[in-house]
Tab-separated table of C-alpha atoms and ligand atoms in Angstrom:
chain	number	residue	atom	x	y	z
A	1	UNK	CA	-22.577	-20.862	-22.184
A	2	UNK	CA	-19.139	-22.251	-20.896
A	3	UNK	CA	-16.889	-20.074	-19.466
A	4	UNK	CA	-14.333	-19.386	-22.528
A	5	UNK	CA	-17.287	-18.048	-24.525
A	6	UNK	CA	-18.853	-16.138	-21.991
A	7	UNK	CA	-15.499	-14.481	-21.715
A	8	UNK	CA	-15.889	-13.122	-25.253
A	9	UNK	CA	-19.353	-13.043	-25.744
A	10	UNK	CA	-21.276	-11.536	-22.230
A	11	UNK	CA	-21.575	-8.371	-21.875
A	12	UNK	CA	-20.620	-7.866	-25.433
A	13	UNK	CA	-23.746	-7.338	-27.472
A	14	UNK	CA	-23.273	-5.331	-30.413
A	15	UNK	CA	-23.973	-1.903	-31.010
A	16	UNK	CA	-27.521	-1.536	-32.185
A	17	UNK	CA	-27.284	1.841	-34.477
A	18	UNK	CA	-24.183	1.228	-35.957
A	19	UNK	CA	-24.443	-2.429	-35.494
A	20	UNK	CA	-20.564	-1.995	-34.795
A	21	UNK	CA	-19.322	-5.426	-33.456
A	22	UNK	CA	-18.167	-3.811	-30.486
A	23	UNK	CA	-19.779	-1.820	-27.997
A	24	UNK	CA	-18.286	1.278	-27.024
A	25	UNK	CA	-17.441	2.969	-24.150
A	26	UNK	CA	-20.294	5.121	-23.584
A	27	UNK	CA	-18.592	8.439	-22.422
A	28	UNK	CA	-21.222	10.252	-20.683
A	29	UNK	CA	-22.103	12.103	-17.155
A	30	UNK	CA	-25.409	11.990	-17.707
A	31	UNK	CA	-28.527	10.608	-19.898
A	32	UNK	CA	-31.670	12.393	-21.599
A	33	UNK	CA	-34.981	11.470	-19.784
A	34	UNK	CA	-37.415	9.851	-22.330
A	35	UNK	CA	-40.237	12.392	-19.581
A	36	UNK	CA	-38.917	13.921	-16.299
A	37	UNK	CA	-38.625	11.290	-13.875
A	38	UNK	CA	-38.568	8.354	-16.632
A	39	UNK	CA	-34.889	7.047	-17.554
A	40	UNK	CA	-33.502	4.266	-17.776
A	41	UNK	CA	-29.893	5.075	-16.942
A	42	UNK	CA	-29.969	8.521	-14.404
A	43	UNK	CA	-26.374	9.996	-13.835
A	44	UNK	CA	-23.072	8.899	-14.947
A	45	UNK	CA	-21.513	8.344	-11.274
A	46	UNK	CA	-24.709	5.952	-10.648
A	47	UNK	CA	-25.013	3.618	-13.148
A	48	UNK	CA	-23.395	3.562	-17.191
A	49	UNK	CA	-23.734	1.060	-19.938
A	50	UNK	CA	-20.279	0.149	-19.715
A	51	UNK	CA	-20.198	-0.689	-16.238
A	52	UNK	CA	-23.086	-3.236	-16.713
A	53	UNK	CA	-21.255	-4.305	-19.775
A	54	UNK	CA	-18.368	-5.349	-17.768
A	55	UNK	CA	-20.476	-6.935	-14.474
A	56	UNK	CA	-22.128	-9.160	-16.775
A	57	UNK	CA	-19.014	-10.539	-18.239
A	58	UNK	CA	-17.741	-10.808	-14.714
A	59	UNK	CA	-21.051	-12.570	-13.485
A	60	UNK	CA	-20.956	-14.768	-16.408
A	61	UNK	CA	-17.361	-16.192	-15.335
A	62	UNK	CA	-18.045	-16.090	-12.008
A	63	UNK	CA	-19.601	-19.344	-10.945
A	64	UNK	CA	-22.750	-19.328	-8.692
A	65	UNK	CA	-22.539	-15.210	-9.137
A	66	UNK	CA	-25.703	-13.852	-9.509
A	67	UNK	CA	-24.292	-10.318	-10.484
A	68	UNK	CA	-21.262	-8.166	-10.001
A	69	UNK	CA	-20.395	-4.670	-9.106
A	70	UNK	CA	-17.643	-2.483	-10.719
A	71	UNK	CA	-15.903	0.144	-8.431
A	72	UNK	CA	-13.002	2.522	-9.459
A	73	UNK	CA	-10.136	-0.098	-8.209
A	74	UNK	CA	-9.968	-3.015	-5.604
A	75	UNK	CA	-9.809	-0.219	-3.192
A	76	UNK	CA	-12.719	1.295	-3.801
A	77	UNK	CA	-14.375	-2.276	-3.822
A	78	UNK	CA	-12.962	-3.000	-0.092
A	79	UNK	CA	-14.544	0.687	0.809
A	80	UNK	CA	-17.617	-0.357	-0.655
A	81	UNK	CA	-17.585	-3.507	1.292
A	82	UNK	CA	-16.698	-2.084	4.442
A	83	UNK	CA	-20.155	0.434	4.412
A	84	UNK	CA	-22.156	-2.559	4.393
A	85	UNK	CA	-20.792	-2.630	8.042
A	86	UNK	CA	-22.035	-0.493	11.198
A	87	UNK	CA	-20.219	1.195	14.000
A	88	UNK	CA	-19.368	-1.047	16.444
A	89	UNK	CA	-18.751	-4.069	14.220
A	90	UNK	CA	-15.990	-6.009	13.922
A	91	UNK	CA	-14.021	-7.611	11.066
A	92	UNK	CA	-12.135	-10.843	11.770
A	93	UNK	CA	-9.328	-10.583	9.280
A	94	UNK	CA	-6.261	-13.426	7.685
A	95	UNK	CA	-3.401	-11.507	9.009
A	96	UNK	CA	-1.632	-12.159	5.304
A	97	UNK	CA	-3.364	-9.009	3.350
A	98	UNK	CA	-2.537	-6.776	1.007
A	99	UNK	CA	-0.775	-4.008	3.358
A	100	UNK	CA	-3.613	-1.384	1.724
A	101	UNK	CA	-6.620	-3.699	2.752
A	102	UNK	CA	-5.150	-3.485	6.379
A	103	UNK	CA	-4.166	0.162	6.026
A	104	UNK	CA	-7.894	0.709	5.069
A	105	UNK	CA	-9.485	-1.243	7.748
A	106	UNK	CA	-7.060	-0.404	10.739
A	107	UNK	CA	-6.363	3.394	9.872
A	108	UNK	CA	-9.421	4.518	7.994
A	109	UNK	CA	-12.210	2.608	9.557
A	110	UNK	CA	-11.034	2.083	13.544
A	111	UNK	CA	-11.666	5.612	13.614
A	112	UNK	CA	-15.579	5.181	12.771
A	113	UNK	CA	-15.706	2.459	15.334
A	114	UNK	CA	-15.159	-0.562	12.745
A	115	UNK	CA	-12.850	-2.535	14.776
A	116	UNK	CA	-10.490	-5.417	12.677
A	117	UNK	CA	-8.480	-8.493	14.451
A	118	UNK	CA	-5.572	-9.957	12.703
A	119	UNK	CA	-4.991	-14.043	13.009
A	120	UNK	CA	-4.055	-16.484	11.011
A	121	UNK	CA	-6.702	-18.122	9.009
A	122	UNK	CA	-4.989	-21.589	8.669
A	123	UNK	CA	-5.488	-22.348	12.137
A	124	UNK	CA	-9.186	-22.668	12.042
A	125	UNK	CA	-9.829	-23.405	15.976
A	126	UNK	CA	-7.866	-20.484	16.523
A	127	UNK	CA	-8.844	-18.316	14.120
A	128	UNK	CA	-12.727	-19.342	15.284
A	129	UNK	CA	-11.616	-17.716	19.107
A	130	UNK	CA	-11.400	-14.723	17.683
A	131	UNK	CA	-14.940	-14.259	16.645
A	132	UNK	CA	-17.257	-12.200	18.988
A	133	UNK	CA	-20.902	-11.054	19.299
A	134	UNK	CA	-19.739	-8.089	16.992
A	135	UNK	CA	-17.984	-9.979	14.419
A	136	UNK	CA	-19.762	-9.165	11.073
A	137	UNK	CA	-17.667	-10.055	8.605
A	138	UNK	CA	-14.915	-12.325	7.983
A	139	UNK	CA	-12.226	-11.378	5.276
A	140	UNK	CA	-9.429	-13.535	3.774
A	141	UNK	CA	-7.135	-13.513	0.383
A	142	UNK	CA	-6.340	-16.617	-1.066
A	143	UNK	CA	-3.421	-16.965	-2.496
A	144	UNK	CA	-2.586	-14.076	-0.159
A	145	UNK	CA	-0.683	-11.034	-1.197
A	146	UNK	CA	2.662	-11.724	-0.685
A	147	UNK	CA	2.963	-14.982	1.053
A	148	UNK	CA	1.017	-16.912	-1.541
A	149	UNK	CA	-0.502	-19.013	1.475
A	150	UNK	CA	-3.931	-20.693	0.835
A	151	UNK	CA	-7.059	-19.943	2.847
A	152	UNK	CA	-9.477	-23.095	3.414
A	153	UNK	CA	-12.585	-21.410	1.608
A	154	UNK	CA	-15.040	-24.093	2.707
A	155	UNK	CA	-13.238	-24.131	6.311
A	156	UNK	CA	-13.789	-20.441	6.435
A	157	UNK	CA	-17.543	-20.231	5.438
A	158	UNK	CA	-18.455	-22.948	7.906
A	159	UNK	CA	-17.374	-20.768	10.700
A	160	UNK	CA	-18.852	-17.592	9.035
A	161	UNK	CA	-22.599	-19.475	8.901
A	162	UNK	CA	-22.123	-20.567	12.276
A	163	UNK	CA	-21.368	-16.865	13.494
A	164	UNK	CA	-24.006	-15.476	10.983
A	165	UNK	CA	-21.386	-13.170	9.261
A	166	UNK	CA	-20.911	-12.547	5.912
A	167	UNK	CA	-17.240	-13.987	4.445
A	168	UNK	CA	-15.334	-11.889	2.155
A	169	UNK	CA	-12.518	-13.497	-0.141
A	170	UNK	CA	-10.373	-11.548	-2.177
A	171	UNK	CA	-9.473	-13.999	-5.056
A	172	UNK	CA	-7.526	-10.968	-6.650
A	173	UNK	CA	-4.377	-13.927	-7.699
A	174	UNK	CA	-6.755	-16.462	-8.527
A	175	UNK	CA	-9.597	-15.142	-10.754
A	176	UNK	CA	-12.652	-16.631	-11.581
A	177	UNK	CA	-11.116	-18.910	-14.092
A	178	UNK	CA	-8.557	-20.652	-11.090
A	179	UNK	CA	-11.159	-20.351	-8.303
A	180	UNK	CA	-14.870	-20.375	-7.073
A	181	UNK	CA	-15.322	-18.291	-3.888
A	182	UNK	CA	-19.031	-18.155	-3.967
A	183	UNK	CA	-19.295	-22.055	-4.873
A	184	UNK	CA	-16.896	-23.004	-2.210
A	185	UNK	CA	-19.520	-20.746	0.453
A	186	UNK	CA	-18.074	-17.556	0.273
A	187	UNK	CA	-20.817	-14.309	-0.002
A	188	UNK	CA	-19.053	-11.652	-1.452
A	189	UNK	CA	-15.899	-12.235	-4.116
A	190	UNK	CA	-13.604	-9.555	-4.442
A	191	UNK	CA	-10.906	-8.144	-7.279
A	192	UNK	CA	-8.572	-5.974	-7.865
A	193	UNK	CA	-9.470	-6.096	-12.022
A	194	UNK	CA	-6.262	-3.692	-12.293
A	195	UNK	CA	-4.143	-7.222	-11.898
A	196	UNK	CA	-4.985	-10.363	-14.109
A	197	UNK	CA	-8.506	-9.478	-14.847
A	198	UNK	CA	-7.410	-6.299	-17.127
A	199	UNK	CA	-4.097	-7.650	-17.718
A	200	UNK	CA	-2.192	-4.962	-19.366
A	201	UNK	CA	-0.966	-2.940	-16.812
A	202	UNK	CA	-2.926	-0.158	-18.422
A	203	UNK	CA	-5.931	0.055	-16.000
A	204	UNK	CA	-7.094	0.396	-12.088
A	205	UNK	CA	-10.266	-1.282	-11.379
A	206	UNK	CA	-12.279	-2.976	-9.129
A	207	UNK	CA	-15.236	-5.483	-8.413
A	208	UNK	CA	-17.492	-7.527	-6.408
A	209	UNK	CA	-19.191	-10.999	-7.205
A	210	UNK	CA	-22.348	-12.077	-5.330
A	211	UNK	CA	-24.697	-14.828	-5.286
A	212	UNK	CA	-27.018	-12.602	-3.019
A	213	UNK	CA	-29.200	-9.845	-4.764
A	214	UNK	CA	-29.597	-7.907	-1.572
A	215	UNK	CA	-26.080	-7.345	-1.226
A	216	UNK	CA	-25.412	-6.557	-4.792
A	217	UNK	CA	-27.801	-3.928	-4.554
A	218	UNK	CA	-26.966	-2.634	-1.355
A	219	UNK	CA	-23.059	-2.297	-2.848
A	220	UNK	CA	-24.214	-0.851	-5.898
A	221	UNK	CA	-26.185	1.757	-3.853
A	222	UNK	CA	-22.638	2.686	-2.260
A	223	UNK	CA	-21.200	2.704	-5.042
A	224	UNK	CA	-23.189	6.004	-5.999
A	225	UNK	CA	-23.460	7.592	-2.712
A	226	UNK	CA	-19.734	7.361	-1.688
A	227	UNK	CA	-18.437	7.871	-5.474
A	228	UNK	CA	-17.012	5.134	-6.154
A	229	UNK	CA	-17.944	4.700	-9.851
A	230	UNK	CA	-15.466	3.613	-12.247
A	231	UNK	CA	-14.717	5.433	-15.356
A	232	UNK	CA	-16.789	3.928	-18.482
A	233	UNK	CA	-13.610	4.090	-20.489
A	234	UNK	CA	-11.427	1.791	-17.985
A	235	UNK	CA	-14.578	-0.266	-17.921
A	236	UNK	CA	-14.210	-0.992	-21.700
A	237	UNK	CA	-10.573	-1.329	-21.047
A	238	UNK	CA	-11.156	-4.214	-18.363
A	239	UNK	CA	-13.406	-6.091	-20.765
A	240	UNK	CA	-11.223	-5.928	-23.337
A	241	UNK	CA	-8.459	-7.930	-21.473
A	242	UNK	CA	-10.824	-10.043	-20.069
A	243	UNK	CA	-11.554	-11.705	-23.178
A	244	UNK	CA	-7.857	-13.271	-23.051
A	245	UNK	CA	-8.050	-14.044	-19.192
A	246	UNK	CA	-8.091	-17.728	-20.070
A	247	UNK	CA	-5.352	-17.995	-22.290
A	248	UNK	CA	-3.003	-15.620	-20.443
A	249	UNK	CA	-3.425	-17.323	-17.172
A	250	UNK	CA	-2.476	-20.352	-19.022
A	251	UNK	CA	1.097	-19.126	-20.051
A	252	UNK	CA	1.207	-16.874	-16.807
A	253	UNK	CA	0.983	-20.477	-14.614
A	254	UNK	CA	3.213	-22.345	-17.170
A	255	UNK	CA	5.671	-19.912	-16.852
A	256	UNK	CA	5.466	-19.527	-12.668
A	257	UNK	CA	5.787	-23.252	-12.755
A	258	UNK	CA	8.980	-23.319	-14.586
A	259	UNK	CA	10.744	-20.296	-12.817
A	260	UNK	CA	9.683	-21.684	-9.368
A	261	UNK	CA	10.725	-25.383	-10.388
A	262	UNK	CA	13.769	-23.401	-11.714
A	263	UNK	CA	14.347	-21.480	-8.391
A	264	UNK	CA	14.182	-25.057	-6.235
A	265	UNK	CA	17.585	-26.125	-7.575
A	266	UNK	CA	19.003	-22.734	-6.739
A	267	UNK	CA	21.264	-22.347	-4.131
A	268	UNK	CA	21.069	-18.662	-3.607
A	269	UNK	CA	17.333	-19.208	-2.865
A	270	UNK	CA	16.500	-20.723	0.692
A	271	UNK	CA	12.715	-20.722	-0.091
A	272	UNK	CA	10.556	-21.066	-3.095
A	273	UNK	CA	6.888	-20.674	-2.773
A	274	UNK	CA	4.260	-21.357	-4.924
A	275	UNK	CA	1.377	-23.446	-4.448
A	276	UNK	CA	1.831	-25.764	-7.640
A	277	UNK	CA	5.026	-27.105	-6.270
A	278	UNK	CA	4.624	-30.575	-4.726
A	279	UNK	CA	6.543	-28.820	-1.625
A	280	UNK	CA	4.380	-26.130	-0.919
A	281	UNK	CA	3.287	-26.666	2.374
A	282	UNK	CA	-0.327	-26.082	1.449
A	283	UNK	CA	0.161	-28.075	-2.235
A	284	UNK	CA	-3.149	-30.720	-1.573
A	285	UNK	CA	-5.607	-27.877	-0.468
A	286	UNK	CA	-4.081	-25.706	-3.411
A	287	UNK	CA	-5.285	-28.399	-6.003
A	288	UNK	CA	-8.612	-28.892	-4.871
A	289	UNK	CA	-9.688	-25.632	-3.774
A	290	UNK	CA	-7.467	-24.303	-7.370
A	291	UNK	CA	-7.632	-25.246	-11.119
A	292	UNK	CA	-4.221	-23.693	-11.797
A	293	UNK	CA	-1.749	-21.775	-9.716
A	294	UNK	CA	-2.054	-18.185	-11.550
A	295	UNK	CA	1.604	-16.442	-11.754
A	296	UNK	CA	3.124	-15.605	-8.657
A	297	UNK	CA	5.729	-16.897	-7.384
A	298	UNK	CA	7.673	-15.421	-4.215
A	299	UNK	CA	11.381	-16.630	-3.724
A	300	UNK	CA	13.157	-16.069	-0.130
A	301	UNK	CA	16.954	-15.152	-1.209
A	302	UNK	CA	20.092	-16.352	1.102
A	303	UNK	CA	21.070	-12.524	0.293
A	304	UNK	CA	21.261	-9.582	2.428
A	305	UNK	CA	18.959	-6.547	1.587
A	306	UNK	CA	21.607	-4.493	-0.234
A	307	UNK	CA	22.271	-7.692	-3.037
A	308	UNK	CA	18.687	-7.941	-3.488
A	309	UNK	CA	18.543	-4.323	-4.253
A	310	UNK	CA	21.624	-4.538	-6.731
A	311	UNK	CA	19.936	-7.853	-8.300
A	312	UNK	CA	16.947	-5.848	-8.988
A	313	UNK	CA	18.546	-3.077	-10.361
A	314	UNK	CA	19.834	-5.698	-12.300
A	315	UNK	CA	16.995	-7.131	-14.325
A	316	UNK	CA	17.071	-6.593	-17.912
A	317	UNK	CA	13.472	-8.348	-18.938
A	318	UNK	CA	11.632	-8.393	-15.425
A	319	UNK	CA	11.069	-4.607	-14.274
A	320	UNK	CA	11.271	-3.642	-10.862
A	321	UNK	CA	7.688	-2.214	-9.705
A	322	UNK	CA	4.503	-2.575	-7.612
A	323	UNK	CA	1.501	-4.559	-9.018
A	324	UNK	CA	1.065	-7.894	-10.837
A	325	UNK	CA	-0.890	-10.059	-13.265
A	326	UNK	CA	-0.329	-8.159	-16.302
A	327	UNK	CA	1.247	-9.473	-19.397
A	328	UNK	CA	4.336	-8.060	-18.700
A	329	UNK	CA	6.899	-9.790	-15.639
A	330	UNK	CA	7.114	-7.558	-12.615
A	331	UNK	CA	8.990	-7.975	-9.706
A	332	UNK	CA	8.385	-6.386	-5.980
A	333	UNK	CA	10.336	-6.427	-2.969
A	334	UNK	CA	7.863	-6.264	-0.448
A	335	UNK	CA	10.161	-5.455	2.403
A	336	UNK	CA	10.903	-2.003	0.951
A	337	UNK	CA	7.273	-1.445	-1.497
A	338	UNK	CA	4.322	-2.794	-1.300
A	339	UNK	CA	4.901	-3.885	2.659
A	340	UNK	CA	6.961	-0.519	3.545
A	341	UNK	CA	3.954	0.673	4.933
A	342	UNK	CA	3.802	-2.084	8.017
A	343	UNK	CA	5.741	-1.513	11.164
A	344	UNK	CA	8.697	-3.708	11.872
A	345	UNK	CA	6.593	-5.856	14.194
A	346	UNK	CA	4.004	-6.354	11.661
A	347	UNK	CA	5.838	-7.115	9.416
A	348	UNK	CA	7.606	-9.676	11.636
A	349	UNK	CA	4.314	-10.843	12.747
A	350	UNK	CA	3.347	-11.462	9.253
A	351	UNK	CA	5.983	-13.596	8.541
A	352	UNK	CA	7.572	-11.777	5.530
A	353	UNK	CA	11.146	-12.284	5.491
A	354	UNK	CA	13.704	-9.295	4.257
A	355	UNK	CA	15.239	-11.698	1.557
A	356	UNK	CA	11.804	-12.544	0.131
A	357	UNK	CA	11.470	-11.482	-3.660
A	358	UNK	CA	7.975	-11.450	-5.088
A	359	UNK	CA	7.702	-12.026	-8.991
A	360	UNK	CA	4.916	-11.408	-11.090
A	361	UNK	CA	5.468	-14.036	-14.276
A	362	UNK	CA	4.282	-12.484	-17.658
A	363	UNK	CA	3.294	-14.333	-20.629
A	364	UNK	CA	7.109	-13.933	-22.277
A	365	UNK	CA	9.343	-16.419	-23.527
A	366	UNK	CA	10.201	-18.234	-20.007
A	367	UNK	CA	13.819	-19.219	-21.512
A	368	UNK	CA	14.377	-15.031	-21.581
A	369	UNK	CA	13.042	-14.630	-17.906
A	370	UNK	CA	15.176	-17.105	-16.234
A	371	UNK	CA	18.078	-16.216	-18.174
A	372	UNK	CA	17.860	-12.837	-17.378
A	373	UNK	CA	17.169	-13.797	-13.491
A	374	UNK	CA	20.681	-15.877	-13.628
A	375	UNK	CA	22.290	-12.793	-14.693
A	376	UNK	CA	21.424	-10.270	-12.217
A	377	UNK	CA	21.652	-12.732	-9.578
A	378	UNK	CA	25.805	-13.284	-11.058
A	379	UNK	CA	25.930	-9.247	-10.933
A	380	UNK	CA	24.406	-8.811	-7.398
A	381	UNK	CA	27.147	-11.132	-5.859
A	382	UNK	CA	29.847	-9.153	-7.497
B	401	LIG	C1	-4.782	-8.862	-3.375
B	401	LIG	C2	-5.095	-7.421	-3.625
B	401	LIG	N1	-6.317	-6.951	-3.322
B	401	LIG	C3	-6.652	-5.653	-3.525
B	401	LIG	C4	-5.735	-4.756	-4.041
B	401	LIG	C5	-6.123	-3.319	-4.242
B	401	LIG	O1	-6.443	-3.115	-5.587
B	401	LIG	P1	-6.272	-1.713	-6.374
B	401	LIG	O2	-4.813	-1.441	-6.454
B	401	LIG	O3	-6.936	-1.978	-7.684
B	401	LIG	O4	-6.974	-0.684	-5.562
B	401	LIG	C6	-4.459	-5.209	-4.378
B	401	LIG	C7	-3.468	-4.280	-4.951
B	401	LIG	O5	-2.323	-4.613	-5.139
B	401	LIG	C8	-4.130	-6.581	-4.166
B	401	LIG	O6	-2.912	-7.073	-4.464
């Protein structure tokens, strides 16, 4: 099957006793033995209907997958990802994450002995120093969260095979419809399904793509020992949007492409990035390791923090708030949300600027969204 008809069809068998064309989610905790000891299906937290309903819709989209695990969010994925660790391993890290990856690997693991180095992942040579007899894992967004700066895939598995450690790449921005992780020689693919994957704002959820069984089932085993099973119901939810991830990303990259071809001939703005542009730094790498840009687009303002502040109090359309990817456009400051929790010099040492604007492009009218972008930007200058 190709990959717009897996998107509707896997995972999406009908329901047998009703022969209702959709399955439901199957609220349970638990399941009747057929004898003590025989079951297919043992517990709710281990295992559900719905979660394999939504891994093998995931799997199907996900090229060179050979399954996928669902977790409670992208958090609970990263956890999950982390256990396959052991004390006294290290993680080599991009040192452009989402500020809750790093708060989970330098607060909650350096305390179990799971040590995590920060350097930039463009810089290959560099980035290959880093690595020592401990490294186990190597771990990179692409786009990154809030930079939008592309990680060389390929690049990044070549050193990870030549270390022996596994490489991790969250392709949260991208999905499986804009990128391949696992094709390009990534192991493990990661997502926060609460973004474009669910789409509708409505839903936290997470998973992992593999092309190794071992390490699907080890993750899957975590999964039920640490508890961190998603609910059926948000499962059903998830697949649900999926089935329009195609189309959606369509008009979400449309869209980011006008706005950020928009923001270029703006002179309030002294930075536009997004990797579709021709002068994004990263543009060539972008096209071949991408098949579309997905909908972010971050903007560096020639404004002080107190206009930006006003000009997002401003917007009429776009609504001021954390997350991304759903139908609806959303816009985050990082320096004062999603990146609050970095210190001053890591925030400095990631390289995001206090005038930088991140904007989530919905699937609306594009006219409406720019228009309503000119206005605040007129009010904040008042
Ligand atoms: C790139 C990326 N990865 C992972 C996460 C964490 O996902 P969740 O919020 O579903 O736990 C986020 C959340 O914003 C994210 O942006």
């Amino acid at each position: 099957m190709k990959r717009n008809t897996s998107l509707i069809q896997a995972g999406q068998k009908f329901e047998p006793t009703s022969r209702a064309i959709i399955p439901p989610p199957y609220l349970t905790s638990t399941y009747v033995q057929e004898s003590p000891g025989v079951s297919r299906y043992e517990y709710g937290r281990t295992d559900n209907p719905s979660f394999r309903n939504l891994e093998a819709a995931i799997a199907a989209i996900e090229k060179d997958a050979v399954d996928s695990v669902v977790f409670s969010s992208g958090t609970g994925a990263i956890n999950a990802m982390i256990h396959l660790l052991e004390q006294g391993d290290e993680i080599l890290c991009d040192n452009n994450t989402y500020s809750g990856t790093r708060r989970i690997f330098s607060e909650c693991y350096s305390q179990f002995g799971i040590k995590t180095t920060y350097v930039d992942a463009r810089d290959f040579q560099d980035f290959a120093r880093n690595i020592t007899d401990r490294t186990k894992l190597i771990w990179a967004e692409t786009p990154t969260n809030p930079l939008l700066k592309i990680n060389d895939i390929r690049e990044l598995s070549k050193i990870a095979k030549s270390k022996k450690c596994l490489l991790g790449i969250d392709s949260t921005f991208a999905t499986p419809i804009n990128q391949s992780p696992l094709t390009l020689g990534a192991d493990l693919v990661l997502y926060s399904t609460t973004k474009y994957m669910a789409g509708h704002s409505d839903v936290i959820g997470g998973a992992i793509s593999s092309n190794d069984e071992e390490l699907i089932k080890k993750l899957r085993w975590r999964r039920n020992a640490l508890g961190l099973n998603p609910s059926p119901f948000d499962c059903w939810l998830i697949q649900r949007g999926l089935k329009t991830l195609s189309v959606r990303l369509q008009r979400h990259s449309e869209n980011a492409m006008k706005l950020a071809q928009w923001f270029e001939s703006n002179p309030l703005v002294d930075r536009v990035i997004y990797p579709g542009l021709k002068s994004f730094p990263q543009y060539e790498l972008a096209k071949e390791q991408m098949n579309d840009f997905s909908g972010m687009v971050s903007a560096v303002f020639k404004l002080p923090s107190e206009k930006i502040q006003r000009f997002l109090m401003s917007l009429q359309v776009w609504q001021c708030a954390e997350s991304l990817g759903g139908v609806e456009s959303l816009v985050d400051y990082p320096w004062l949300m999603t990146q609050s929790g970095l210190s001053e010099v890591e925030r400095i040492a990631s390289e995001i600027p206090e005038g930088m604007v991140r904007f989530s492009t919905g699937i609306e009218d594009v006219e409406d969204l720019i228009l309503d972008i000119e206005s605040a930007l007129t009010v904040a200058q008042e």
